[in-house]
């Protein structure tokens, strides 16, 4: 052999096995480069039963995925996490029950080596079904009521981040603090509302000024109108996403409320939306790209047969203070 190693070692290098010494790996890669070798993907799939493809499944509309910065950041992080692994990314959308059923049949039919799932709502059975059929799965975000001994997921510290946001508003002297919460069939919505309530309870302030949205700008605007009608003395609002905060700011301007002198506003994401808002939006930073990279790392490790402990990997959040508060 040109690389001075056996066929088995060459096969392990080509197939990405971690059970190869650095010296042997470099010798094989150099020989591959010199010979201009290109592996036959179809033949390799027959032998290894691997497709070198992972699927990213999003339970959200295509419009939301392309419009909201959160999804762009997650996809960017996942893509970068797959760089140099030899795996390609397949993007799939599924909202309805019928779409989930069709996608489940496809994903469990040996078309992909593993699945990444984000934007899950309610007690979605898809992760459990895929795992039961031998498809390694990693979740972006913690499912509602999940048994963390049976799932692997990556999430941000949503509750802690929301506490920081509302504590900041309390420190600014705001007394009538509302929240535009996310959907309560998603754990991220539950956690960010809980963090808001934690901070208000610690400050001895009322916690009943709550309206709900689905993280989109339009639902943020609708919720803000509801809150202004309910409490004219409202002087601060924490929105559980930057798009909802942008919608709230639009309604406040239409109502003649100055930001932040009349009403302070804080969002969650620290996205491009926050930086381009007028005034620039104070927001909780969540490491979206890092979350995507970690999801990729965990899934590839599972596909390669490495031991990955179940549970949630929680990444830190922090508050970025700008002009809106």
mmCIF file of C-alpha atoms in Angstrom:
data_model
loop_
_atom_site.group_PDB
_atom_site.id
_atom_site.type_symbol
_atom_site.label_atom_id
_atom_site.label_comp_id
_atom_site.label_asym_id
_atom_site.label_seq_id
_atom_site.Cartn_x
_atom_site.Cartn_y
_atom_site.Cartn_z
ATOM 1 C CA UNK A 1 0.000 0.000 0.000
ATOM 2 C CA UNK A 2 1.274 3.481 -0.891
ATOM 3 C CA UNK A 3 0.519 4.800 2.610
ATOM 4 C CA UNK A 4 2.344 1.900 4.285
ATOM 5 C CA UNK A 5 -0.750 0.757 6.199
ATOM 6 C CA UNK A 6 -3.280 -2.035 5.768
ATOM 7 C CA UNK A 7 -6.561 -1.905 3.871
ATOM 8 C CA UNK A 8 -8.516 -1.863 7.112
ATOM 9 C CA UNK A 9 -6.736 1.286 8.280
ATOM 10 C CA UNK A 10 -7.379 2.984 4.928
ATOM 11 C CA UNK A 11 -11.056 2.067 5.181
ATOM 12 C CA UNK A 12 -11.304 3.473 8.697
ATOM 13 C CA UNK A 13 -9.724 6.777 7.625
ATOM 14 C CA UNK A 14 -12.030 7.139 4.610
ATOM 15 C CA UNK A 15 -15.072 6.360 6.748
ATOM 16 C CA UNK A 16 -14.123 8.817 9.484
ATOM 17 C CA UNK A 17 -13.451 6.327 12.255
ATOM 18 C CA UNK A 18 -11.762 7.835 15.343
ATOM 19 C CA UNK A 19 -9.884 4.552 15.927
ATOM 20 C CA UNK A 20 -6.857 5.527 13.815
ATOM 21 C CA UNK A 21 -3.571 7.054 14.969
ATOM 22 C CA UNK A 22 -2.730 10.569 13.827
ATOM 23 C CA UNK A 23 0.338 9.355 11.937
ATOM 24 C CA UNK A 24 -1.577 6.670 10.034
ATOM 25 C CA UNK A 25 -4.382 9.110 9.239
ATOM 26 C CA UNK A 26 -1.948 11.674 7.800
ATOM 27 C CA UNK A 27 -0.191 8.992 5.704
ATOM 28 C CA UNK A 28 -3.479 7.771 4.234
ATOM 29 C CA UNK A 29 -4.737 11.297 3.518
ATOM 30 C CA UNK A 30 -1.464 12.173 1.795
ATOM 31 C CA UNK A 31 -1.674 9.048 -0.374
ATOM 32 C CA UNK A 32 -5.295 9.846 -1.253
ATOM 33 C CA UNK A 33 -4.265 13.346 -2.275
ATOM 34 C CA UNK A 34 -1.349 12.108 -4.399
ATOM 35 C CA UNK A 35 -3.467 9.481 -6.148
ATOM 36 C CA UNK A 36 -6.459 11.729 -6.638
ATOM 37 C CA UNK A 37 -8.695 9.050 -5.133
ATOM 38 C CA UNK A 38 -12.442 9.787 -4.988
ATOM 39 C CA UNK A 39 -14.523 7.245 -3.008
ATOM 40 C CA UNK A 40 -17.511 5.662 -4.732
ATOM 41 C CA UNK A 41 -20.326 6.897 -2.501
ATOM 42 C CA UNK A 42 -22.881 4.335 -3.696
ATOM 43 C CA UNK A 43 -20.509 1.410 -3.164
ATOM 44 C CA UNK A 44 -19.458 2.692 0.221
ATOM 45 C CA UNK A 45 -23.083 3.066 1.296
ATOM 46 C CA UNK A 46 -23.716 -0.589 0.452
ATOM 47 C CA UNK A 47 -20.756 -1.689 2.572
ATOM 48 C CA UNK A 48 -21.008 0.712 5.522
ATOM 49 C CA UNK A 49 -24.797 1.247 5.430
ATOM 50 C CA UNK A 50 -24.048 4.960 5.815
ATOM 51 C CA UNK A 51 -25.249 7.742 3.545
ATOM 52 C CA UNK A 52 -22.956 10.499 4.896
ATOM 53 C CA UNK A 53 -26.079 12.655 5.130
ATOM 54 C CA UNK A 54 -27.797 14.132 8.178
ATOM 55 C CA UNK A 55 -31.227 15.743 8.133
ATOM 56 C CA UNK A 56 -32.196 18.980 9.841
ATOM 57 C CA UNK A 57 -35.951 18.897 10.476
ATOM 58 C CA UNK A 58 -37.767 22.095 11.437
ATOM 59 C CA UNK A 59 -41.331 22.125 12.735
ATOM 60 C CA UNK A 60 -41.873 25.657 11.436
ATOM 61 C CA UNK A 61 -43.068 27.229 8.223
ATOM 62 C CA UNK A 62 -40.532 28.005 5.528
ATOM 63 C CA UNK A 63 -41.529 31.675 5.752
ATOM 64 C CA UNK A 64 -40.592 31.848 9.434
ATOM 65 C CA UNK A 65 -37.370 29.942 8.937
ATOM 66 C CA UNK A 66 -36.120 32.346 6.268
ATOM 67 C CA UNK A 67 -37.480 35.486 7.990
ATOM 68 C CA UNK A 68 -36.326 35.013 11.589
ATOM 69 C CA UNK A 69 -32.618 35.401 12.466
ATOM 70 C CA UNK A 70 -32.720 32.583 15.028
ATOM 71 C CA UNK A 71 -33.157 29.923 12.362
ATOM 72 C CA UNK A 72 -30.449 31.389 10.135
ATOM 73 C CA UNK A 73 -28.007 31.293 13.061
ATOM 74 C CA UNK A 74 -28.841 27.691 13.951
ATOM 75 C CA UNK A 75 -28.455 26.532 10.337
ATOM 76 C CA UNK A 76 -25.158 28.412 10.023
ATOM 77 C CA UNK A 77 -23.832 26.813 13.207
ATOM 78 C CA UNK A 78 -24.905 23.314 12.160
ATOM 79 C CA UNK A 79 -23.362 23.746 8.723
ATOM 80 C CA UNK A 80 -20.066 24.918 10.212
ATOM 81 C CA UNK A 81 -20.157 22.046 12.674
ATOM 82 C CA UNK A 82 -20.357 19.607 9.767
ATOM 83 C CA UNK A 83 -17.400 21.159 7.954
ATOM 84 C CA UNK A 84 -14.577 18.636 7.490
ATOM 85 C CA UNK A 85 -16.732 15.746 8.760
ATOM 86 C CA UNK A 86 -17.647 14.464 5.301
ATOM 87 C CA UNK A 87 -21.363 14.739 6.069
ATOM 88 C CA UNK A 88 -23.797 16.720 3.972
ATOM 89 C CA UNK A 89 -26.922 18.458 5.301
ATOM 90 C CA UNK A 90 -30.490 17.793 4.174
ATOM 91 C CA UNK A 91 -33.067 20.441 5.143
ATOM 92 C CA UNK A 92 -36.673 19.379 5.751
ATOM 93 C CA UNK A 93 -39.840 21.114 6.993
ATOM 94 C CA UNK A 94 -42.752 19.447 8.771
ATOM 95 C CA UNK A 95 -45.656 21.180 10.483
ATOM 96 C CA UNK A 96 -48.796 19.082 10.000
ATOM 97 C CA UNK A 97 -49.329 15.555 11.314
ATOM 98 C CA UNK A 98 -49.383 14.226 7.747
ATOM 99 C CA UNK A 99 -46.057 15.934 6.974
ATOM 100 C CA UNK A 100 -44.547 14.448 10.131
ATOM 101 C CA UNK A 101 -45.747 10.973 9.202
ATOM 102 C CA UNK A 102 -44.343 11.158 5.657
ATOM 103 C CA UNK A 103 -41.052 12.545 6.904
ATOM 104 C CA UNK A 104 -40.759 9.879 9.587
ATOM 105 C CA UNK A 105 -41.118 7.147 6.974
ATOM 106 C CA UNK A 106 -38.400 8.755 4.866
ATOM 107 C CA UNK A 107 -35.974 9.363 7.720
ATOM 108 C CA UNK A 108 -36.315 5.830 9.073
ATOM 109 C CA UNK A 109 -35.771 4.305 5.613
ATOM 110 C CA UNK A 110 -31.944 4.464 5.699
ATOM 111 C CA UNK A 111 -31.866 7.673 3.667
ATOM 112 C CA UNK A 112 -29.934 9.554 6.382
ATOM 113 C CA UNK A 113 -27.468 8.614 9.107
ATOM 114 C CA UNK A 114 -28.931 10.879 11.769
ATOM 115 C CA UNK A 115 -31.428 13.654 12.436
ATOM 116 C CA UNK A 116 -31.313 17.100 14.039
ATOM 117 C CA UNK A 117 -34.673 18.469 15.194
ATOM 118 C CA UNK A 118 -35.505 22.079 16.108
ATOM 119 C CA UNK A 119 -38.630 24.089 16.909
ATOM 120 C CA UNK A 120 -40.523 21.163 18.444
ATOM 121 C CA UNK A 121 -43.943 21.892 19.939
ATOM 122 C CA UNK A 122 -45.908 19.926 22.481
ATOM 123 C CA UNK A 123 -45.237 16.250 23.072
ATOM 124 C CA UNK A 124 -43.955 15.588 19.556
ATOM 125 C CA UNK A 125 -43.490 11.816 19.104
ATOM 126 C CA UNK A 126 -41.038 12.119 16.188
ATOM 127 C CA UNK A 127 -37.799 12.022 18.259
ATOM 128 C CA UNK A 128 -38.893 8.905 20.120
ATOM 129 C CA UNK A 129 -40.065 7.166 16.968
ATOM 130 C CA UNK A 130 -36.768 7.837 15.191
ATOM 131 C CA UNK A 131 -34.692 6.607 18.129
ATOM 132 C CA UNK A 132 -36.791 3.446 18.402
ATOM 133 C CA UNK A 133 -35.996 2.728 14.746
ATOM 134 C CA UNK A 134 -32.258 3.161 15.277
ATOM 135 C CA UNK A 135 -31.889 6.686 13.857
ATOM 136 C CA UNK A 136 -29.554 8.796 16.065
ATOM 137 C CA UNK A 137 -31.317 12.054 16.938
ATOM 138 C CA UNK A 138 -30.248 15.295 18.621
ATOM 139 C CA UNK A 139 -32.681 18.048 19.540
ATOM 140 C CA UNK A 140 -32.247 21.806 19.405
ATOM 141 C CA UNK A 141 -34.169 23.017 22.443
ATOM 142 C CA UNK A 142 -35.639 21.000 25.291
ATOM 143 C CA UNK A 143 -39.042 19.410 24.563
ATOM 144 C CA UNK A 144 -41.902 20.232 26.930
ATOM 145 C CA UNK A 145 -41.893 17.802 29.848
ATOM 146 C CA UNK A 146 -38.995 15.834 28.380
ATOM 147 C CA UNK A 147 -37.413 12.942 30.267
ATOM 148 C CA UNK A 148 -33.788 14.069 30.021
ATOM 149 C CA UNK A 149 -32.608 10.537 30.680
ATOM 150 C CA UNK A 150 -33.874 9.497 27.259
ATOM 151 C CA UNK A 151 -33.083 12.467 24.966
ATOM 152 C CA UNK A 152 -30.015 14.416 23.887
ATOM 153 C CA UNK A 153 -30.603 18.108 23.371
ATOM 154 C CA UNK A 154 -28.812 21.445 23.200
ATOM 155 C CA UNK A 155 -30.398 24.599 24.594
ATOM 156 C CA UNK A 156 -29.692 28.086 25.918
ATOM 157 C CA UNK A 157 -30.300 29.168 29.509
ATOM 158 C CA UNK A 158 -33.680 30.645 28.649
ATOM 159 C CA UNK A 159 -34.973 31.052 32.188
ATOM 160 C CA UNK A 160 -31.765 32.650 33.430
ATOM 161 C CA UNK A 161 -31.628 34.977 30.427
ATOM 162 C CA UNK A 162 -35.200 36.140 31.007
ATOM 163 C CA UNK A 163 -34.404 36.803 34.675
ATOM 164 C CA UNK A 164 -31.493 39.008 33.599
ATOM 165 C CA UNK A 165 -33.722 40.949 31.208
ATOM 166 C CA UNK A 166 -36.444 41.697 33.736
ATOM 167 C CA UNK A 167 -33.999 42.379 36.606
ATOM 168 C CA UNK A 168 -32.428 44.998 34.318
ATOM 169 C CA UNK A 169 -35.813 46.680 33.879
ATOM 170 C CA UNK A 170 -36.363 46.624 37.655
ATOM 171 C CA UNK A 171 -32.953 48.235 38.168
ATOM 172 C CA UNK A 172 -34.009 50.981 35.756
ATOM 173 C CA UNK A 173 -36.856 51.813 38.125
ATOM 174 C CA UNK A 174 -39.703 50.367 36.064
ATOM 175 C CA UNK A 175 -42.764 49.382 38.102
ATOM 176 C CA UNK A 176 -45.336 48.141 35.559
ATOM 177 C CA UNK A 177 -43.400 45.504 33.620
ATOM 178 C CA UNK A 178 -45.235 43.388 31.074
ATOM 179 C CA UNK A 179 -44.071 40.427 29.031
ATOM 180 C CA UNK A 180 -44.892 39.162 25.579
ATOM 181 C CA UNK A 181 -44.358 35.455 26.167
ATOM 182 C CA UNK A 182 -43.730 32.731 23.616
ATOM 183 C CA UNK A 183 -45.990 29.722 22.988
ATOM 184 C CA UNK A 184 -46.452 27.561 26.046
ATOM 185 C CA UNK A 185 -46.361 24.303 24.089
ATOM 186 C CA UNK A 186 -42.625 24.919 23.597
ATOM 187 C CA UNK A 187 -40.260 24.697 26.570
ATOM 188 C CA UNK A 188 -38.440 27.839 25.451
ATOM 189 C CA UNK A 189 -41.697 29.772 25.842
ATOM 190 C CA UNK A 190 -42.354 28.223 29.240
ATOM 191 C CA UNK A 191 -38.835 28.950 30.511
ATOM 192 C CA UNK A 192 -38.698 32.573 29.362
ATOM 193 C CA UNK A 193 -42.061 33.305 30.998
ATOM 194 C CA UNK A 194 -40.860 31.608 34.194
ATOM 195 C CA UNK A 195 -37.696 33.739 34.246
ATOM 196 C CA UNK A 196 -39.804 36.880 33.863
ATOM 197 C CA UNK A 197 -41.997 35.814 36.796
ATOM 198 C CA UNK A 198 -38.921 34.932 38.900
ATOM 199 C CA UNK A 199 -37.504 38.446 38.576
ATOM 200 C CA UNK A 200 -40.807 40.184 39.294
ATOM 201 C CA UNK A 201 -41.455 38.021 42.343
ATOM 202 C CA UNK A 202 -37.978 38.807 43.676
ATOM 203 C CA UNK A 203 -38.728 42.531 43.273
ATOM 204 C CA UNK A 204 -42.214 42.280 44.792
ATOM 205 C CA UNK A 205 -43.883 43.496 41.586
ATOM 206 C CA UNK A 206 -47.081 42.276 39.935
ATOM 207 C CA UNK A 207 -46.674 39.511 37.387
ATOM 208 C CA UNK A 208 -50.060 39.431 35.668
ATOM 209 C CA UNK A 209 -49.227 41.668 32.686
ATOM 210 C CA UNK A 210 -48.758 38.809 30.240
ATOM 211 C CA UNK A 211 -49.743 38.392 26.606
ATOM 212 C CA UNK A 212 -48.679 35.667 24.209
ATOM 213 C CA UNK A 213 -47.200 35.424 20.732
ATOM 214 C CA UNK A 214 -45.520 32.834 18.536
ATOM 215 C CA UNK A 215 -42.118 34.632 18.390
ATOM 216 C CA UNK A 216 -43.076 36.475 15.173
ATOM 217 C CA UNK A 217 -43.205 40.254 14.718
ATOM 218 C CA UNK A 218 -46.924 40.370 13.949
ATOM 219 C CA UNK A 219 -47.902 38.479 17.101
ATOM 220 C CA UNK A 220 -45.616 40.758 19.105
ATOM 221 C CA UNK A 221 -47.489 43.772 17.740
ATOM 222 C CA UNK A 222 -50.887 42.241 18.523
ATOM 223 C CA UNK A 223 -49.791 41.354 22.069
ATOM 224 C CA UNK A 224 -48.498 44.884 22.646
ATOM 225 C CA UNK A 225 -51.871 46.376 21.676
ATOM 226 C CA UNK A 226 -53.560 44.040 24.161
ATOM 227 C CA UNK A 227 -51.170 44.998 26.954
ATOM 228 C CA UNK A 228 -51.587 48.762 26.383
ATOM 229 C CA UNK A 229 -55.355 48.381 26.592
ATOM 230 C CA UNK A 230 -55.063 46.344 29.778
ATOM 231 C CA UNK A 231 -52.566 48.619 31.559
ATOM 232 C CA UNK A 232 -52.192 52.224 30.305
ATOM 233 C CA UNK A 233 -49.499 52.862 32.964
ATOM 234 C CA UNK A 234 -47.266 50.132 31.531
ATOM 235 C CA UNK A 235 -43.666 51.404 31.531
ATOM 236 C CA UNK A 236 -41.621 48.385 30.388
ATOM 237 C CA UNK A 237 -41.999 45.222 28.347
ATOM 238 C CA UNK A 238 -39.876 42.118 27.997
ATOM 239 C CA UNK A 239 -40.514 40.281 24.739
ATOM 240 C CA UNK A 240 -39.427 36.630 24.496
ATOM 241 C CA UNK A 241 -37.898 37.161 21.027
ATOM 242 C CA UNK A 242 -36.390 40.049 19.075
ATOM 243 C CA UNK A 243 -39.027 39.895 16.315
ATOM 244 C CA UNK A 244 -41.807 40.175 18.929
ATOM 245 C CA UNK A 245 -39.923 43.089 20.510
ATOM 246 C CA UNK A 246 -39.723 44.782 17.096
ATOM 247 C CA UNK A 247 -43.485 44.397 16.681
ATOM 248 C CA UNK A 248 -44.045 45.823 20.169
ATOM 249 C CA UNK A 249 -41.831 48.836 19.432
ATOM 250 C CA UNK A 250 -43.789 49.563 16.263
ATOM 251 C CA UNK A 251 -47.072 49.622 18.199
ATOM 252 C CA UNK A 252 -45.581 51.786 20.958
ATOM 253 C CA UNK A 253 -44.467 54.373 18.387
ATOM 254 C CA UNK A 254 -47.931 54.330 16.791
ATOM 255 C CA UNK A 255 -49.425 54.938 20.249
ATOM 256 C CA UNK A 256 -47.137 57.939 20.820
ATOM 257 C CA UNK A 257 -45.062 56.215 23.511
ATOM 258 C CA UNK A 258 -41.373 57.182 23.487
ATOM 259 C CA UNK A 259 -38.795 54.400 23.871
ATOM 260 C CA UNK A 260 -37.263 54.143 26.442
ATOM 261 C CA UNK A 261 -38.458 57.246 28.344
ATOM 262 C CA UNK A 262 -42.113 56.172 28.399
ATOM 263 C CA UNK A 263 -41.715 52.429 27.877
ATOM 264 C CA UNK A 264 -38.466 50.478 28.030
ATOM 265 C CA UNK A 265 -38.203 47.385 25.815
ATOM 266 C CA UNK A 266 -35.983 44.304 26.069
ATOM 267 C CA UNK A 267 -35.936 41.383 23.628
ATOM 268 C CA UNK A 268 -34.349 37.947 23.504
ATOM 269 C CA UNK A 269 -31.939 36.663 20.813
ATOM 270 C CA UNK A 270 -29.432 39.529 20.341
ATOM 271 C CA UNK A 271 -29.999 39.117 16.635
ATOM 272 C CA UNK A 272 -29.467 41.424 13.679
ATOM 273 C CA UNK A 273 -33.009 42.646 14.373
ATOM 274 C CA UNK A 274 -31.846 44.066 17.719
ATOM 275 C CA UNK A 275 -28.855 45.844 16.230
ATOM 276 C CA UNK A 276 -30.836 47.387 13.375
ATOM 277 C CA UNK A 277 -33.856 48.479 15.431
ATOM 278 C CA UNK A 278 -34.488 52.159 16.119
ATOM 279 C CA UNK A 279 -33.671 52.697 18.905
ATOM 280 C CA UNK A 280 -31.270 49.768 19.073
ATOM 281 C CA UNK A 281 -32.795 46.982 21.132
ATOM 282 C CA UNK A 282 -31.485 45.750 24.467
ATOM 283 C CA UNK A 283 -31.586 41.966 24.166
ATOM 284 C CA UNK A 284 -30.531 38.716 25.800
ATOM 285 C CA UNK A 285 -27.744 37.115 23.800
ATOM 286 C CA UNK A 286 -28.110 33.408 23.160
ATOM 287 C CA UNK A 287 -25.198 31.639 21.427
ATOM 288 C CA UNK A 288 -27.236 30.355 18.491
ATOM 289 C CA UNK A 289 -24.325 29.376 16.239
ATOM 290 C CA UNK A 290 -22.577 27.631 19.121
ATOM 291 C CA UNK A 291 -25.790 25.708 19.774
ATOM 292 C CA UNK A 292 -25.855 24.567 16.143
ATOM 293 C CA UNK A 293 -22.198 23.502 16.237
ATOM 294 C CA UNK A 294 -22.756 21.535 19.438
ATOM 295 C CA UNK A 295 -25.775 19.787 17.934
ATOM 296 C CA UNK A 296 -23.642 18.716 14.955
ATOM 297 C CA UNK A 297 -20.817 17.535 17.200
ATOM 298 C CA UNK A 298 -23.094 15.372 19.324
ATOM 299 C CA UNK A 299 -24.892 13.854 16.344
ATOM 300 C CA UNK A 300 -21.696 12.983 14.464
ATOM 301 C CA UNK A 301 -20.285 11.422 17.622
ATOM 302 C CA UNK A 302 -23.384 9.232 17.917
ATOM 303 C CA UNK A 303 -23.270 8.227 14.239
ATOM 304 C CA UNK A 304 -19.635 7.189 14.661
ATOM 305 C CA UNK A 305 -20.533 4.984 17.597
ATOM 306 C CA UNK A 306 -19.078 7.159 20.354
ATOM 307 C CA UNK A 307 -20.745 7.142 23.761
ATOM 308 C CA UNK A 308 -22.888 10.250 24.321
ATOM 309 C CA UNK A 309 -24.660 10.616 27.648
ATOM 310 C CA UNK A 310 -28.347 11.621 27.450
ATOM 311 C CA UNK A 311 -29.416 14.966 28.852
ATOM 312 C CA UNK A 312 -29.404 18.657 28.001
ATOM 313 C CA UNK A 313 -26.331 20.725 27.158
ATOM 314 C CA UNK A 314 -27.237 24.238 28.356
ATOM 315 C CA UNK A 315 -25.238 27.186 27.004
ATOM 316 C CA UNK A 316 -24.976 30.491 28.865
ATOM 317 C CA UNK A 317 -26.870 33.663 27.982
ATOM 318 C CA UNK A 318 -26.059 37.276 28.818
ATOM 319 C CA UNK A 319 -27.704 40.685 28.472
ATOM 320 C CA UNK A 320 -26.552 43.196 25.849
ATOM 321 C CA UNK A 321 -27.714 46.668 26.890
ATOM 322 C CA UNK A 322 -28.562 49.132 24.129
ATOM 323 C CA UNK A 323 -30.712 52.246 23.668
ATOM 324 C CA UNK A 324 -34.206 50.758 24.158
ATOM 325 C CA UNK A 325 -33.884 50.456 27.930
#
